[in-house]
Coordinates of C-alpha atoms in Angstrom, one line a residue:
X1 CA 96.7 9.5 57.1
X2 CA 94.3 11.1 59.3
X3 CA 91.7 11.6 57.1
X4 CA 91.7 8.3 56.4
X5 CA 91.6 7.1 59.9
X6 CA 88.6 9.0 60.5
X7 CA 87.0 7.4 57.1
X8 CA 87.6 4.1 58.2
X9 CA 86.6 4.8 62.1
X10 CA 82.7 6.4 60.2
X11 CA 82.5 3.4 58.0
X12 CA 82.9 1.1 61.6
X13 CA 80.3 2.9 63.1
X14 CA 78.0 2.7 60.3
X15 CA 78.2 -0.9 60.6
X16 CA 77.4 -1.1 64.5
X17 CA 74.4 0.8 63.7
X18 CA 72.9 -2.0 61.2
X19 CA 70.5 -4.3 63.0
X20 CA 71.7 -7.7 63.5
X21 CA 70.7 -10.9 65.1
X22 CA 70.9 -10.4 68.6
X23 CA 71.0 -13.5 71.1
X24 CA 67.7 -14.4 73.0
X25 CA 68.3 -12.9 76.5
X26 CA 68.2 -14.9 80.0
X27 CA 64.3 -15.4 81.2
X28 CA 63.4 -13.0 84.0
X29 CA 61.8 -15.5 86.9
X30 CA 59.2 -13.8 89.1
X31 CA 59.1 -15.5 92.9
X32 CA 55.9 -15.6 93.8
X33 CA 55.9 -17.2 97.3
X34 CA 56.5 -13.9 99.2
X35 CA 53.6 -11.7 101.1
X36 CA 51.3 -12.5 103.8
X37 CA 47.4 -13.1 104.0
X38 CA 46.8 -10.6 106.8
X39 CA 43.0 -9.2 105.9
X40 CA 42.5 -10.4 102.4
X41 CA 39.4 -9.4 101.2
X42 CA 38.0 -10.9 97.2
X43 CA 39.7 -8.8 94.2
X44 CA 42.7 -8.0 96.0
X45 CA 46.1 -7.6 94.1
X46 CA 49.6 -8.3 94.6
X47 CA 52.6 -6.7 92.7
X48 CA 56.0 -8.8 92.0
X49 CA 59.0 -7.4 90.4
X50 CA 61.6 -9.7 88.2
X51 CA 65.3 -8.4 87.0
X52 CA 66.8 -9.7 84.1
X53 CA 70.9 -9.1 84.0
X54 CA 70.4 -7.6 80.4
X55 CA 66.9 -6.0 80.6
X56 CA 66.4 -4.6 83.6
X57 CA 63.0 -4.9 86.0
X58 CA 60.3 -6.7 85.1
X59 CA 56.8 -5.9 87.0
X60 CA 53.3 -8.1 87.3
X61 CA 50.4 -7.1 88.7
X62 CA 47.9 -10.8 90.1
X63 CA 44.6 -10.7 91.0
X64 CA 42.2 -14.3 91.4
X65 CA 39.5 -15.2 89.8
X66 CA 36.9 -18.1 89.8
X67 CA 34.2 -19.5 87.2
X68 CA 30.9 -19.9 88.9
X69 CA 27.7 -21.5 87.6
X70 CA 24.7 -20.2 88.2
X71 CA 21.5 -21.5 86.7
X72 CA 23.6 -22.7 83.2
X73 CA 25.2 -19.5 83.1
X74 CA 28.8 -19.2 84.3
X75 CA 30.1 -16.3 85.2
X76 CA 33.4 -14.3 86.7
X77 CA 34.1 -13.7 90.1
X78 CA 36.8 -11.8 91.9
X79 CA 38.2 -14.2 94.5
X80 CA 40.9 -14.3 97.4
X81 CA 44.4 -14.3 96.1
X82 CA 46.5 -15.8 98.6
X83 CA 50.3 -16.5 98.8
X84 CA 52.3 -19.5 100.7
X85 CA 55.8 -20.0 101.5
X86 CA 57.4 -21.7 99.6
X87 CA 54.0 -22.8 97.0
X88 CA 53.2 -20.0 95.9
X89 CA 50.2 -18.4 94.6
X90 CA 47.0 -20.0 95.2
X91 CA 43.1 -18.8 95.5
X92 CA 40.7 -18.9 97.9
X93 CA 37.0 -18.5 96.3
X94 CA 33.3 -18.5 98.0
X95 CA 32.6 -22.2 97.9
X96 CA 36.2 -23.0 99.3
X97 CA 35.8 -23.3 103.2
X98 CA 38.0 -21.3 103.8
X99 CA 40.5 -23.4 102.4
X100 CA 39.8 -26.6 104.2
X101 CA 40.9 -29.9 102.6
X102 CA 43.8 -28.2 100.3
X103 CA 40.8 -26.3 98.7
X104 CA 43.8 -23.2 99.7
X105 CA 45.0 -24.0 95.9
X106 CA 44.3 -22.8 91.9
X107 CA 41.4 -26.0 92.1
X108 CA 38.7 -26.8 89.4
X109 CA 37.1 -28.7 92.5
X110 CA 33.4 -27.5 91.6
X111 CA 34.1 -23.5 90.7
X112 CA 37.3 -23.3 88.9
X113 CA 40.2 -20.7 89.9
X114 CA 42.5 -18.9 87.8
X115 CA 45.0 -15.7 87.9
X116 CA 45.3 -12.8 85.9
X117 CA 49.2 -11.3 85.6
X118 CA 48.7 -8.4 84.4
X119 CA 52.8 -7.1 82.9
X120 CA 54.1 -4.6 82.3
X121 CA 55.5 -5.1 78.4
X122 CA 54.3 -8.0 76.5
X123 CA 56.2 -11.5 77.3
X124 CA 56.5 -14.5 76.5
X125 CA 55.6 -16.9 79.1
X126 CA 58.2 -19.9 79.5
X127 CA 58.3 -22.2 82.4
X128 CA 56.4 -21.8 85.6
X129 CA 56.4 -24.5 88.6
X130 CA 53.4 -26.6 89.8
X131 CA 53.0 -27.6 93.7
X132 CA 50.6 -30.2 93.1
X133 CA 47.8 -31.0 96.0
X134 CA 45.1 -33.2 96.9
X135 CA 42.0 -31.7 97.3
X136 CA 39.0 -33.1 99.1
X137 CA 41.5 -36.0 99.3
X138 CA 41.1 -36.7 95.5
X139 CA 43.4 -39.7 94.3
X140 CA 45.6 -39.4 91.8
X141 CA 46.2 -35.6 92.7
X142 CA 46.7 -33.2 89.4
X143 CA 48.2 -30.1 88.1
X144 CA 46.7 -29.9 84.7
X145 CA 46.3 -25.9 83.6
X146 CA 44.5 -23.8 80.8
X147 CA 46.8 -21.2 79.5
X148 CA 45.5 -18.0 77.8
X149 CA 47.0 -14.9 76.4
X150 CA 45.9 -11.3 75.4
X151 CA 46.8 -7.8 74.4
X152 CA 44.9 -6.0 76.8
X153 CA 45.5 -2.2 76.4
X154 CA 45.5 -2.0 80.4
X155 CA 48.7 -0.5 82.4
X156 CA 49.6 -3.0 84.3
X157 CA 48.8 -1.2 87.7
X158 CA 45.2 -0.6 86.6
X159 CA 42.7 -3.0 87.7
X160 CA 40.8 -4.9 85.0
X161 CA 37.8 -5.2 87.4
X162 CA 35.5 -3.7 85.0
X163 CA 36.2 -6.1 82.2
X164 CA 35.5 -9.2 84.1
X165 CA 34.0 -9.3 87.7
X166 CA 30.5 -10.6 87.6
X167 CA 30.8 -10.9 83.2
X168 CA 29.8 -14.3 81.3
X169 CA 32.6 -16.4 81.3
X170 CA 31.9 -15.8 77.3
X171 CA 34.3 -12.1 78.1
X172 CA 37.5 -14.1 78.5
X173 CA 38.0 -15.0 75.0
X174 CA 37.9 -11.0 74.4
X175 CA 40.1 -10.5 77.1
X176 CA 42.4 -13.3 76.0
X177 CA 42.3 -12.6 72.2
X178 CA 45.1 -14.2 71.3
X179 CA 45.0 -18.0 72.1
X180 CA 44.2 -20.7 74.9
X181 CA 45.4 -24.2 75.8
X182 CA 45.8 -26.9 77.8
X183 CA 49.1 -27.7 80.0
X184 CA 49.0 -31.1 81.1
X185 CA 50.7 -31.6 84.4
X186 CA 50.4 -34.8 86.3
X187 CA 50.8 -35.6 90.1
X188 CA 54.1 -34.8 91.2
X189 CA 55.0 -30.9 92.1
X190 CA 56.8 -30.1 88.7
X191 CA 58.4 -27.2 86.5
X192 CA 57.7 -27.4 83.0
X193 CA 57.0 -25.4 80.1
X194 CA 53.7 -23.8 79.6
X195 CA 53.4 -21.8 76.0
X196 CA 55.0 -24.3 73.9
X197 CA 53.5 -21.8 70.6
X198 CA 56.0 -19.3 71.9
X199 CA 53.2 -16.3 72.3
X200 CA 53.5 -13.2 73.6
X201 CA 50.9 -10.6 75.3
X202 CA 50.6 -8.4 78.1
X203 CA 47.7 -10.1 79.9
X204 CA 48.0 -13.7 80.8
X205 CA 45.6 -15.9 82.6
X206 CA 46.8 -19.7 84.5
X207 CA 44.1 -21.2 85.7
X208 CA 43.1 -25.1 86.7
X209 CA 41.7 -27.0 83.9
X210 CA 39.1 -25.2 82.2
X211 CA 38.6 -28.7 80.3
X212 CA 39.6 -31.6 82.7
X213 CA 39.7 -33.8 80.0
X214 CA 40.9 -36.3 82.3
X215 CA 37.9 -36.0 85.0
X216 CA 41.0 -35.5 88.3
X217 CA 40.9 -32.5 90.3
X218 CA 43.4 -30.2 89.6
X219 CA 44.9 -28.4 92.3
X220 CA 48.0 -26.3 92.5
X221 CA 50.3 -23.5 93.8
X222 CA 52.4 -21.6 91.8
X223 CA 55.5 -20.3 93.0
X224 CA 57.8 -18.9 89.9
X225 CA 57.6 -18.2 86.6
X226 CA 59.8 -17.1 83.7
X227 CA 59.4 -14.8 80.9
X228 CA 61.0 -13.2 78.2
X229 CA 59.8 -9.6 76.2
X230 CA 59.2 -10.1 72.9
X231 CA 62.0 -9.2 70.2
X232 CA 61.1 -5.3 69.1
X233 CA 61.7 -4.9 72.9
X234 CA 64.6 -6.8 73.6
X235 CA 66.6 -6.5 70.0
X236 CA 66.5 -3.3 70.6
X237 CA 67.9 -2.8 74.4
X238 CA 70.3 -5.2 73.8
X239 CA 71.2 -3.6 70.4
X240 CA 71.3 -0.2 71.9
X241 CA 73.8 -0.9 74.4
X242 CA 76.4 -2.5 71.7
X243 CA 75.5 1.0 70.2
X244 CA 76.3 3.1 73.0
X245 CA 79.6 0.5 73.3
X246 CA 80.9 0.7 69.7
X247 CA 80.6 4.2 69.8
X248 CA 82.6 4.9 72.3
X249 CA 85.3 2.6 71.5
X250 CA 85.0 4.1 67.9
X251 CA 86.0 7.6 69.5
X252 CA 88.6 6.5 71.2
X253 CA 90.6 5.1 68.1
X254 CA 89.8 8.3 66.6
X255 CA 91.0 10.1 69.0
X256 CA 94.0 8.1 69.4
X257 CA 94.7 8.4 65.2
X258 CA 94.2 12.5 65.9
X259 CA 96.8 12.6 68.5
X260 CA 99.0 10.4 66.3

């Protein structure tokens, strides 16, 4: 009887070890409305943490960047990353006024802003909310975004200075070598989905609308966003806890058919 017992608690385990389909966990959403703009200077960063229930502590590293065009040639430049309660993220660049006119936003209003998150595994992005804003009193307002995505190689806490500050604009699509689109928005301050291919990368970039197919001025804030690692990482974390579980519920029945 015991032996059998213990047969039939190996066989058990043996089965908990297989890989199965595990559920896709809750998105981690980084805030990103907290901070102050005491002595901002261009290429700062700022650091945000997210916790997922299941996986633990998410971390982002943001830095601002804008597209300037200089004789035909447009290139990179580090910019003021600001950060507004509740809006969110926005960017502050050389031709800005010091933010006059609601030019304190992610704008494509002549230069054209954008953020690098730098993380700290490779997610997937999936929603992120828009504060929409008028710049320069522009009529319908917009929120329209480009979207691009990368495996960059680059802890997360490591600045990326060196890949893009004062580079042709031509560097991003290095950078970001695994896609870009557009994210259409539209006037009102909104939450919506922003990588409807499902991608996943360490190094994203959200930025105003590279394209403007439109011809409005984009401007926004950005104030949360939601991601998810990719499977290898969360398959096996959640997978290795119902491990660690099993097995020690195996040991007790086996310890319980011993004593018996």
């Amino acid at each position: 009887m015991r032996i059998a017992s213990l047969a039939a608690s190996a066989a058990a385990l043996v089965a908990i070890a297989a890989p199965a389909q595990a559920a896709e966990p809750t998105p981690a959403v980084f805030s990103l409305n907290t901070g102050n703009n005491n002595n901002v200077t261009d290429g700062n960063a700022r650091f945000f943490s997210a916790t997922s229930a299941q996986l633990g502590t998410y971390n982002v590293r943001v830095t601002a960047w804008t597209l300037q065009k200089v004789n035909n040639v447009t290139y990179i430049r580090d910019s003021k990353l600001m950060v507004y309660n509740p809006a969110g993220l926005a960017i502050i660049s050389g031709d800005d006024n010091s933010g006059d006119n609601n030019q304190h936003t992610i704008d494509n209003e002549g230069q054209k802003d954008f953020l690098v998150l730098q993380f700290d595994r490779n997610v997937k992005l999936t929603t992120a909310k828009f504060t929409t804003y008028s710049v320069l009193g522009a009529d319908p307002k917009d929120s329209d975004a480009t979207i691009m995505v990368g495996d960059s190689n680059v802890f997360y806490q490591n600045s990326i200075a060196s890949l893009l500050n004062d580079k042709n604009s031509s560097v991003l699509s290095t950078v970001f070598n695994k896609g870009s689109w557009e994210s259409l928005g539209g006037a009102t301050d909104n939450t919506r989905d922003i990588n409807p291919n499902r991608l996943y990368g360490d190094i994203w970039l959200i930025g105003a609308s590279f394209v403007n197919a439109d011809g409005r001025i984009d401007g926004f804030k950005l104030s949360n966003l939601a991601v998810i690692p990719e499977p290898a990482t969360w398959a096996m974390m959640i997978g290795g806890l119902g491990l660690v579980g099993g097995i020690a519920r195996r040991r007790k029945a086996v310890n319980r058919a011993t004593a018996a």
